């Protein structure tokens, strides 16, 4: 069965303190890995898609990377507005291609 | 102008009641979804429709019945509500089937007492 595990569950950083979030996955073939951001009381918002090992995507202070077993979301010099829960999801190439989500990492950036 | 809108945002109801959640998307997307997010924040797919046709039906009790009158709308009706149905239900849409870039609504928080 497909599995996605994110770590840590929660992370507190000071403004400007860079760090990384981890997403480990077990899936029979990977069609794509996706990162989403979810603010409290809101629906998830799409950030990145990664398709193959070695691929990287960047958006402002965020950079997502992918290996054959895990993905990292690197956050550089974060600001308080980066505080959110970050969700990772994987998709198989077969069947209906549903997304399987991890439980998320709750990130808090203190000013 | 909200892209994916769902109503109501909050539902509080008694066990055994029936309730519905409505969802509309104005993005012109072909595919719509219902996801359930439990208290541990796991998002799990329940149903997916592509151009009004059911394409994903996860292991969901028969008490849950989706209905897509057209490709811009996907409603969720729940019969005989149970305590374990308490969760946040998210509607989402995507441009086409098979893409992982989903656009989510703001969620409907269901509390069953």
PDB file of C-alpha atoms in Angstrom:
ATOM      1  CA  UNK A   1       0.000   0.000   0.000  1.00  0.00           C
ATOM      2  CA  UNK A   2       1.204   3.519  -0.790  1.00  0.00           C
ATOM      3  CA  UNK A   3       2.548   5.390   2.182  1.00  0.00           C
ATOM      4  CA  UNK A   4       3.650   8.956   2.771  1.00  0.00           C
ATOM      5  CA  UNK A   5       5.338   9.990   6.016  1.00  0.00           C
ATOM      6  CA  UNK A   6       6.250  13.574   6.802  1.00  0.00           C
ATOM      7  CA  UNK A   7       8.663  14.760   9.445  1.00  0.00           C
ATOM      8  CA  UNK A   8       8.830  16.511  11.731  1.00  0.00           C
ATOM      9  CA  UNK A   9       5.149  16.768  12.711  1.00  0.00           C
ATOM     10  CA  UNK A  10       5.734  20.308  13.911  1.00  0.00           C
ATOM     11  CA  UNK A  11       8.597  22.749  13.561  1.00  0.00           C
ATOM     12  CA  UNK A  12       9.159  26.135  15.173  1.00  0.00           C
ATOM     13  CA  UNK A  13      11.762  28.468  13.685  1.00  0.00           C
ATOM     14  CA  UNK A  14      12.832  32.004  14.254  1.00  0.00           C
ATOM     15  CA  UNK A  15      12.383  34.427  11.382  1.00  0.00           C
ATOM     16  CA  UNK A  16      15.368  34.046   9.066  1.00  0.00           C
ATOM     17  CA  UNK A  17      16.297  30.581  10.363  1.00  0.00           C
ATOM     18  CA  UNK A  18      16.467  28.197   7.390  1.00  0.00           C
ATOM     19  CA  UNK A  19      15.435  24.539   7.635  1.00  0.00           C
ATOM     20  CA  UNK A  20      14.010  21.591   5.705  1.00  0.00           C
ATOM     21  CA  UNK A  21      10.857  19.485   5.861  1.00  0.00           C
ATOM     22  CA  UNK A  22      10.977  15.825   4.886  1.00  0.00           C
ATOM     23  CA  UNK A  23       8.524  13.657   2.959  1.00  0.00           C
ATOM     24  CA  UNK A  24       9.357   9.940   2.715  1.00  0.00           C
ATOM     25  CA  UNK A  25       7.265   7.813   0.417  1.00  0.00           C
ATOM     26  CA  UNK A  26       6.651   4.199  -0.523  1.00  0.00           C
ATOM     27  CA  UNK A  27       4.784   3.781  -3.770  1.00  0.00           C
ATOM     28  CA  UNK A  28       4.785   1.273  -6.616  1.00  0.00           C
ATOM     29  CA  UNK A  29       6.068   3.571  -9.290  1.00  0.00           C
ATOM     30  CA  UNK A  30       5.849   7.328  -8.907  1.00  0.00           C
ATOM     31  CA  UNK A  31       3.944   9.440 -11.368  1.00  0.00           C
ATOM     32  CA  UNK A  32       4.413  12.630  -9.405  1.00  0.00           C
ATOM     33  CA  UNK A  33       5.056  14.094  -5.963  1.00  0.00           C
ATOM     34  CA  UNK A  34       3.181  17.214  -4.923  1.00  0.00           C
ATOM     35  CA  UNK A  35       3.624  19.825  -2.223  1.00  0.00           C
ATOM     36  CA  UNK A  36       0.710  21.815  -0.851  1.00  0.00           C
ATOM     37  CA  UNK A  37       0.411  24.562   1.756  1.00  0.00           C
ATOM     38  CA  UNK A  38      -2.586  24.682   4.090  1.00  0.00           C
ATOM     39  CA  UNK A  39      -3.430  27.682   6.261  1.00  0.00           C
ATOM     40  CA  UNK A  40      -5.707  27.228   9.306  1.00  0.00           C
ATOM     41  CA  UNK A  41      -9.355  27.028   8.307  1.00  0.00           C
ATOM     42  CA  UNK A  42      -8.522  26.929   4.590  1.00  0.00           C
ATOM     43  CA  UNK A  43      -8.151  24.332   1.896  1.00  0.00           C
ATOM     44  CA  UNK A  44      -4.733  23.185   0.686  1.00  0.00           C
ATOM     45  CA  UNK A  45      -3.045  25.346  -1.925  1.00  0.00           C
ATOM     46  CA  UNK A  46      -0.868  23.756  -4.594  1.00  0.00           C
ATOM     47  CA  UNK A  47       2.842  24.646  -4.529  1.00  0.00           C
ATOM     48  CA  UNK A  48       4.968  22.249  -6.610  1.00  0.00           C
ATOM     49  CA  UNK A  49       5.009  19.121  -8.740  1.00  0.00           C
ATOM     50  CA  UNK A  50       8.115  16.926  -8.986  1.00  0.00           C
ATOM     51  CA  UNK A  51       8.269  14.034 -11.438  1.00  0.00           C
ATOM     52  CA  UNK A  52      11.713  12.471 -11.301  1.00  0.00           C
ATOM     53  CA  UNK A  53      14.685  12.061  -8.977  1.00  0.00           C
ATOM     54  CA  UNK A  54      17.039  15.015  -9.137  1.00  0.00           C
ATOM     55  CA  UNK A  55      14.327  17.469 -10.072  1.00  0.00           C
ATOM     56  CA  UNK A  56      14.087  20.772  -8.168  1.00  0.00           C
ATOM     57  CA  UNK A  57      11.444  23.495  -8.123  1.00  0.00           C
ATOM     58  CA  UNK A  58      11.632  26.925  -6.477  1.00  0.00           C
ATOM     59  CA  UNK A  59       9.138  29.553  -5.449  1.00  0.00           C
ATOM     60  CA  UNK A  60      10.221  32.557  -3.409  1.00  0.00           C
ATOM     61  CA  UNK A  61      11.777  31.177  -0.198  1.00  0.00           C
ATOM     62  CA  UNK A  62      10.762  27.581  -0.905  1.00  0.00           C
ATOM     63  CA  UNK A  63      12.668  24.941  -2.836  1.00  0.00           C
ATOM     64  CA  UNK A  64      11.445  21.374  -3.322  1.00  0.00           C
ATOM     65  CA  UNK A  65      13.764  18.505  -4.227  1.00  0.00           C
ATOM     66  CA  UNK A  66      13.154  14.840  -5.021  1.00  0.00           C
ATOM     67  CA  UNK A  67      15.090  11.600  -4.631  1.00  0.00           C
ATOM     68  CA  UNK A  68      13.910   8.040  -5.252  1.00  0.00           C
ATOM     69  CA  UNK A  69      12.663   7.671  -1.693  1.00  0.00           C
ATOM     70  CA  UNK A  70      11.986  11.147  -0.348  1.00  0.00           C
ATOM     71  CA  UNK A  71      11.405  14.790  -1.030  1.00  0.00           C
ATOM     72  CA  UNK A  72      12.568  17.817   0.871  1.00  0.00           C
ATOM     73  CA  UNK A  73      10.996  21.215   1.135  1.00  0.00           C
ATOM     74  CA  UNK A  74      13.755  23.662   1.952  1.00  0.00           C
ATOM     75  CA  UNK A  75      12.757  27.001   3.393  1.00  0.00           C
ATOM     76  CA  UNK A  76      15.349  29.759   3.274  1.00  0.00           C
ATOM     77  CA  UNK A  77      15.212  32.795   5.558  1.00  0.00           C
ATOM     78  CA  UNK A  78      11.541  32.212   6.387  1.00  0.00           C
ATOM     79  CA  UNK A  79       9.128  34.955   7.358  1.00  0.00           C
ATOM     80  CA  UNK A  80       6.122  34.741   9.720  1.00  0.00           C
ATOM     81  CA  UNK A  81       3.798  34.571   6.700  1.00  0.00           C
ATOM     82  CA  UNK A  82       5.375  31.230   5.778  1.00  0.00           C
ATOM     83  CA  UNK A  83       3.718  29.713   8.846  1.00  0.00           C
ATOM     84  CA  UNK A  84       1.324  26.990   7.661  1.00  0.00           C
ATOM     85  CA  UNK A  85       0.952  23.230   7.421  1.00  0.00           C
ATOM     86  CA  UNK A  86       2.860  21.797   4.468  1.00  0.00           C
ATOM     87  CA  UNK A  87       1.420  18.659   2.907  1.00  0.00           C
ATOM     88  CA  UNK A  88       3.129  16.195   0.611  1.00  0.00           C
ATOM     89  CA  UNK A  89       1.262  13.798  -1.714  1.00  0.00           C
ATOM     90  CA  UNK A  90       2.231  11.070  -4.166  1.00  0.00           C
ATOM     91  CA  UNK A  91       0.513   9.775  -7.251  1.00  0.00           C
ATOM     92  CA  UNK A  92       0.852   6.437  -9.010  1.00  0.00           C
ATOM     93  CA  UNK A  93       0.910   6.092 -12.776  1.00  0.00           C
ATOM     94  CA  UNK A  94      -1.670   3.304 -12.772  1.00  0.00           C
ATOM     95  CA  UNK A  95      -5.373   3.291 -12.195  1.00  0.00           C
ATOM     96  CA  UNK A  96      -7.301   6.396 -11.331  1.00  0.00           C
ATOM     97  CA  UNK A  97      -4.133   8.185 -10.267  1.00  0.00           C
ATOM     98  CA  UNK A  98      -5.451   9.362  -6.936  1.00  0.00           C
ATOM     99  CA  UNK A  99      -3.280  11.414  -4.580  1.00  0.00           C
ATOM    100  CA  UNK A 100      -2.129   9.884  -1.293  1.00  0.00           C
ATOM    101  CA  UNK A 101      -1.319  12.583   1.268  1.00  0.00           C
ATOM    102  CA  UNK A 102       1.006  12.628   4.258  1.00  0.00           C
ATOM    103  CA  UNK A 103      -0.156  14.021   7.595  1.00  0.00           C
ATOM    104  CA  UNK A 104       1.682  17.288   7.102  1.00  0.00           C
ATOM    105  CA  UNK A 105       4.293  19.352   8.918  1.00  0.00           C
ATOM    106  CA  UNK A 106       2.994  22.293  10.920  1.00  0.00           C
ATOM    107  CA  UNK A 107       5.522  25.091  10.494  1.00  0.00           C
ATOM    108  CA  UNK A 108       5.564  28.138  12.784  1.00  0.00           C
ATOM    109  CA  UNK A 109       7.877  31.074  12.130  1.00  0.00           C
ATOM    110  CA  UNK A 110       8.321  33.382  15.087  1.00  0.00           C
ATOM    111  CA  UNK A 111       9.141  37.058  14.436  1.00  0.00           C
TER     112      UNK A 111
ATOM    113  CA  UNK B   1     -14.685  35.475  -7.265  1.00  0.00           C
ATOM    114  CA  UNK B   2     -14.137  32.162  -5.447  1.00  0.00           C
ATOM    115  CA  UNK B   3     -12.803  29.385  -7.689  1.00  0.00           C
ATOM    116  CA  UNK B   4     -14.108  26.409  -5.691  1.00  0.00           C
ATOM    117  CA  UNK B   5     -16.903  27.222  -3.295  1.00  0.00           C
ATOM    118  CA  UNK B   6     -18.627  24.864  -0.921  1.00  0.00           C
ATOM    119  CA  UNK B   7     -21.557  25.372   1.400  1.00  0.00           C
ATOM    120  CA  UNK B   8     -22.177  25.287   4.217  1.00  0.00           C
ATOM    121  CA  UNK B   9     -18.866  26.054   5.930  1.00  0.00           C
ATOM    122  CA  UNK B  10     -20.101  24.611   9.222  1.00  0.00           C
ATOM    123  CA  UNK B  11     -22.662  21.914  10.012  1.00  0.00           C
ATOM    124  CA  UNK B  12     -23.593  20.799  13.505  1.00  0.00           C
ATOM    125  CA  UNK B  13     -26.138  18.016  13.669  1.00  0.00           C
ATOM    126  CA  UNK B  14     -27.379  15.058  15.667  1.00  0.00           C
ATOM    127  CA  UNK B  15     -26.563  11.410  15.051  1.00  0.00           C
ATOM    128  CA  UNK B  16     -28.962   9.788  12.638  1.00  0.00           C
ATOM    129  CA  UNK B  17     -29.721  12.941  10.667  1.00  0.00           C
ATOM    130  CA  UNK B  18     -29.119  13.418   6.938  1.00  0.00           C
ATOM    131  CA  UNK B  19     -27.087  16.329   5.592  1.00  0.00           C
ATOM    132  CA  UNK B  20     -25.797  17.635   2.270  1.00  0.00           C
ATOM    133  CA  UNK B  21     -22.782  19.690   1.253  1.00  0.00           C
ATOM    134  CA  UNK B  22     -22.751  21.511  -2.063  1.00  0.00           C
ATOM    135  CA  UNK B  23     -19.739  22.365  -4.198  1.00  0.00           C
ATOM    136  CA  UNK B  24     -19.338  24.506  -7.282  1.00  0.00           C
ATOM    137  CA  UNK B  25     -16.255  25.371  -9.331  1.00  0.00           C
ATOM    138  CA  UNK B  26     -16.032  28.214 -11.851  1.00  0.00           C
ATOM    139  CA  UNK B  27     -12.648  27.228 -13.281  1.00  0.00           C
ATOM    140  CA  UNK B  28     -14.007  25.225 -16.200  1.00  0.00           C
ATOM    141  CA  UNK B  29     -12.298  22.081 -14.871  1.00  0.00           C
ATOM    142  CA  UNK B  30     -13.311  18.606 -15.953  1.00  0.00           C
ATOM    143  CA  UNK B  31     -12.639  16.733 -12.713  1.00  0.00           C
ATOM    144  CA  UNK B  32     -13.981  17.204  -9.197  1.00  0.00           C
ATOM    145  CA  UNK B  33     -13.269  15.466  -5.904  1.00  0.00           C
ATOM    146  CA  UNK B  34     -14.411  15.029  -2.337  1.00  0.00           C
ATOM    147  CA  UNK B  35     -11.733  14.613   0.327  1.00  0.00           C
ATOM    148  CA  UNK B  36     -12.120  13.994   4.051  1.00  0.00           C
ATOM    149  CA  UNK B  37      -9.643  15.467   6.555  1.00  0.00           C
ATOM    150  CA  UNK B  38      -9.791  13.843   9.959  1.00  0.00           C
ATOM    151  CA  UNK B  39      -8.664  15.184  13.324  1.00  0.00           C
ATOM    152  CA  UNK B  40      -5.091  14.032  12.643  1.00  0.00           C
ATOM    153  CA  UNK B  41      -5.080  16.135   9.484  1.00  0.00           C
ATOM    154  CA  UNK B  42      -4.841  13.224   7.037  1.00  0.00           C
ATOM    155  CA  UNK B  43      -6.510  14.093   3.753  1.00  0.00           C
ATOM    156  CA  UNK B  44      -8.142  11.056   2.151  1.00  0.00           C
ATOM    157  CA  UNK B  45      -9.937  10.911  -1.144  1.00  0.00           C
ATOM    158  CA  UNK B  46     -13.548   9.768  -1.090  1.00  0.00           C
ATOM    159  CA  UNK B  47     -14.853  10.297  -4.612  1.00  0.00           C
ATOM    160  CA  UNK B  48     -13.805  11.704  -7.947  1.00  0.00           C
ATOM    161  CA  UNK B  49     -15.906  12.616 -10.957  1.00  0.00           C
ATOM    162  CA  UNK B  50     -14.684  13.358 -14.456  1.00  0.00           C
ATOM    163  CA  UNK B  51     -17.218  15.110 -16.673  1.00  0.00           C
ATOM    164  CA  UNK B  52     -20.050  13.895 -14.403  1.00  0.00           C
ATOM    165  CA  UNK B  53     -18.808  10.293 -14.476  1.00  0.00           C
ATOM    166  CA  UNK B  54     -17.710   8.600 -11.245  1.00  0.00           C
ATOM    167  CA  UNK B  55     -14.069   7.504 -11.576  1.00  0.00           C
ATOM    168  CA  UNK B  56     -12.895   7.054  -7.989  1.00  0.00           C
ATOM    169  CA  UNK B  57     -15.023   5.573  -5.239  1.00  0.00           C
ATOM    170  CA  UNK B  58     -12.864   4.749  -2.246  1.00  0.00           C
ATOM    171  CA  UNK B  59     -13.942   2.496   0.591  1.00  0.00           C
ATOM    172  CA  UNK B  60     -16.647   4.824   1.808  1.00  0.00           C
ATOM    173  CA  UNK B  61     -19.858   3.708   3.558  1.00  0.00           C
ATOM    174  CA  UNK B  62     -22.954   3.592   1.363  1.00  0.00           C
ATOM    175  CA  UNK B  63     -24.384   6.338   3.544  1.00  0.00           C
ATOM    176  CA  UNK B  64     -22.246   8.744   1.527  1.00  0.00           C
ATOM    177  CA  UNK B  65     -23.652   9.490  -1.910  1.00  0.00           C
ATOM    178  CA  UNK B  66     -22.098  11.972  -4.309  1.00  0.00           C
ATOM    179  CA  UNK B  67     -24.024  13.547  -7.136  1.00  0.00           C
ATOM    180  CA  UNK B  68     -22.715  15.560 -10.069  1.00  0.00           C
ATOM    181  CA  UNK B  69     -25.529  17.296 -11.984  1.00  0.00           C
ATOM    182  CA  UNK B  70     -22.998  18.905 -14.328  1.00  0.00           C
ATOM    183  CA  UNK B  71     -19.233  19.164 -14.467  1.00  0.00           C
ATOM    184  CA  UNK B  72     -19.192  22.392 -12.442  1.00  0.00           C
ATOM    185  CA  UNK B  73     -21.049  20.909  -9.466  1.00  0.00           C
ATOM    186  CA  UNK B  74     -20.397  18.008  -7.127  1.00  0.00           C
ATOM    187  CA  UNK B  75     -22.611  17.555  -4.087  1.00  0.00           C
ATOM    188  CA  UNK B  76     -22.230  15.154  -1.182  1.00  0.00           C
ATOM    189  CA  UNK B  77     -25.203  13.716   0.679  1.00  0.00           C
ATOM    190  CA  UNK B  78     -24.707  11.819   3.921  1.00  0.00           C
ATOM    191  CA  UNK B  79     -27.450   9.647   5.424  1.00  0.00           C
ATOM    192  CA  UNK B  80     -27.796   8.462   9.005  1.00  0.00           C
ATOM    193  CA  UNK B  81     -24.870  10.480  10.329  1.00  0.00           C
ATOM    194  CA  UNK B  82     -22.551   8.832  12.860  1.00  0.00           C
ATOM    195  CA  UNK B  83     -20.104  10.328  15.377  1.00  0.00           C
ATOM    196  CA  UNK B  84     -17.174   9.119  13.265  1.00  0.00           C
ATOM    197  CA  UNK B  85     -18.350  11.214  10.333  1.00  0.00           C
ATOM    198  CA  UNK B  86     -17.207  14.353  12.155  1.00  0.00           C
ATOM    199  CA  UNK B  87     -14.419  15.831  10.016  1.00  0.00           C
ATOM    200  CA  UNK B  88     -13.677  18.580   7.537  1.00  0.00           C
ATOM    201  CA  UNK B  89     -14.856  17.744   4.027  1.00  0.00           C
ATOM    202  CA  UNK B  90     -13.051  19.392   1.141  1.00  0.00           C
ATOM    203  CA  UNK B  91     -14.232  19.729  -2.400  1.00  0.00           C
ATOM    204  CA  UNK B  92     -11.556  20.127  -5.070  1.00  0.00           C
ATOM    205  CA  UNK B  93     -11.262  20.355  -8.827  1.00  0.00           C
ATOM    206  CA  UNK B  94      -8.555  19.818 -11.422  1.00  0.00           C
ATOM    207  CA  UNK B  95      -8.207  20.773 -15.052  1.00  0.00           C
ATOM    208  CA  UNK B  96      -8.255  17.162 -16.154  1.00  0.00           C
ATOM    209  CA  UNK B  97      -8.237  13.640 -14.781  1.00  0.00           C
ATOM    210  CA  UNK B  98      -4.845  12.416 -13.618  1.00  0.00           C
ATOM    211  CA  UNK B  99      -3.267  15.741 -12.741  1.00  0.00           C
ATOM    212  CA  UNK B 100      -2.080  16.225  -9.172  1.00  0.00           C
ATOM    213  CA  UNK B 101      -2.624  19.975  -9.211  1.00  0.00           C
ATOM    214  CA  UNK B 102      -5.877  20.329  -7.347  1.00  0.00           C
ATOM    215  CA  UNK B 103      -7.774  23.462  -6.419  1.00  0.00           C
ATOM    216  CA  UNK B 104      -9.482  23.074  -3.056  1.00  0.00           C
ATOM    217  CA  UNK B 105     -12.455  24.789  -1.515  1.00  0.00           C
ATOM    218  CA  UNK B 106     -12.285  26.150   2.017  1.00  0.00           C
ATOM    219  CA  UNK B 107     -13.825  23.072   3.563  1.00  0.00           C
ATOM    220  CA  UNK B 108     -17.037  22.195   5.381  1.00  0.00           C
ATOM    221  CA  UNK B 109     -16.599  21.286   9.033  1.00  0.00           C
ATOM    222  CA  UNK B 110     -19.144  18.652  10.040  1.00  0.00           C
ATOM    223  CA  UNK B 111     -19.751  17.996  13.738  1.00  0.00           C
ATOM    224  CA  UNK B 112     -22.015  15.114  14.679  1.00  0.00           C
ATOM    225  CA  UNK B 113     -23.281  15.164  18.273  1.00  0.00           C
TER     226      UNK B 113
END
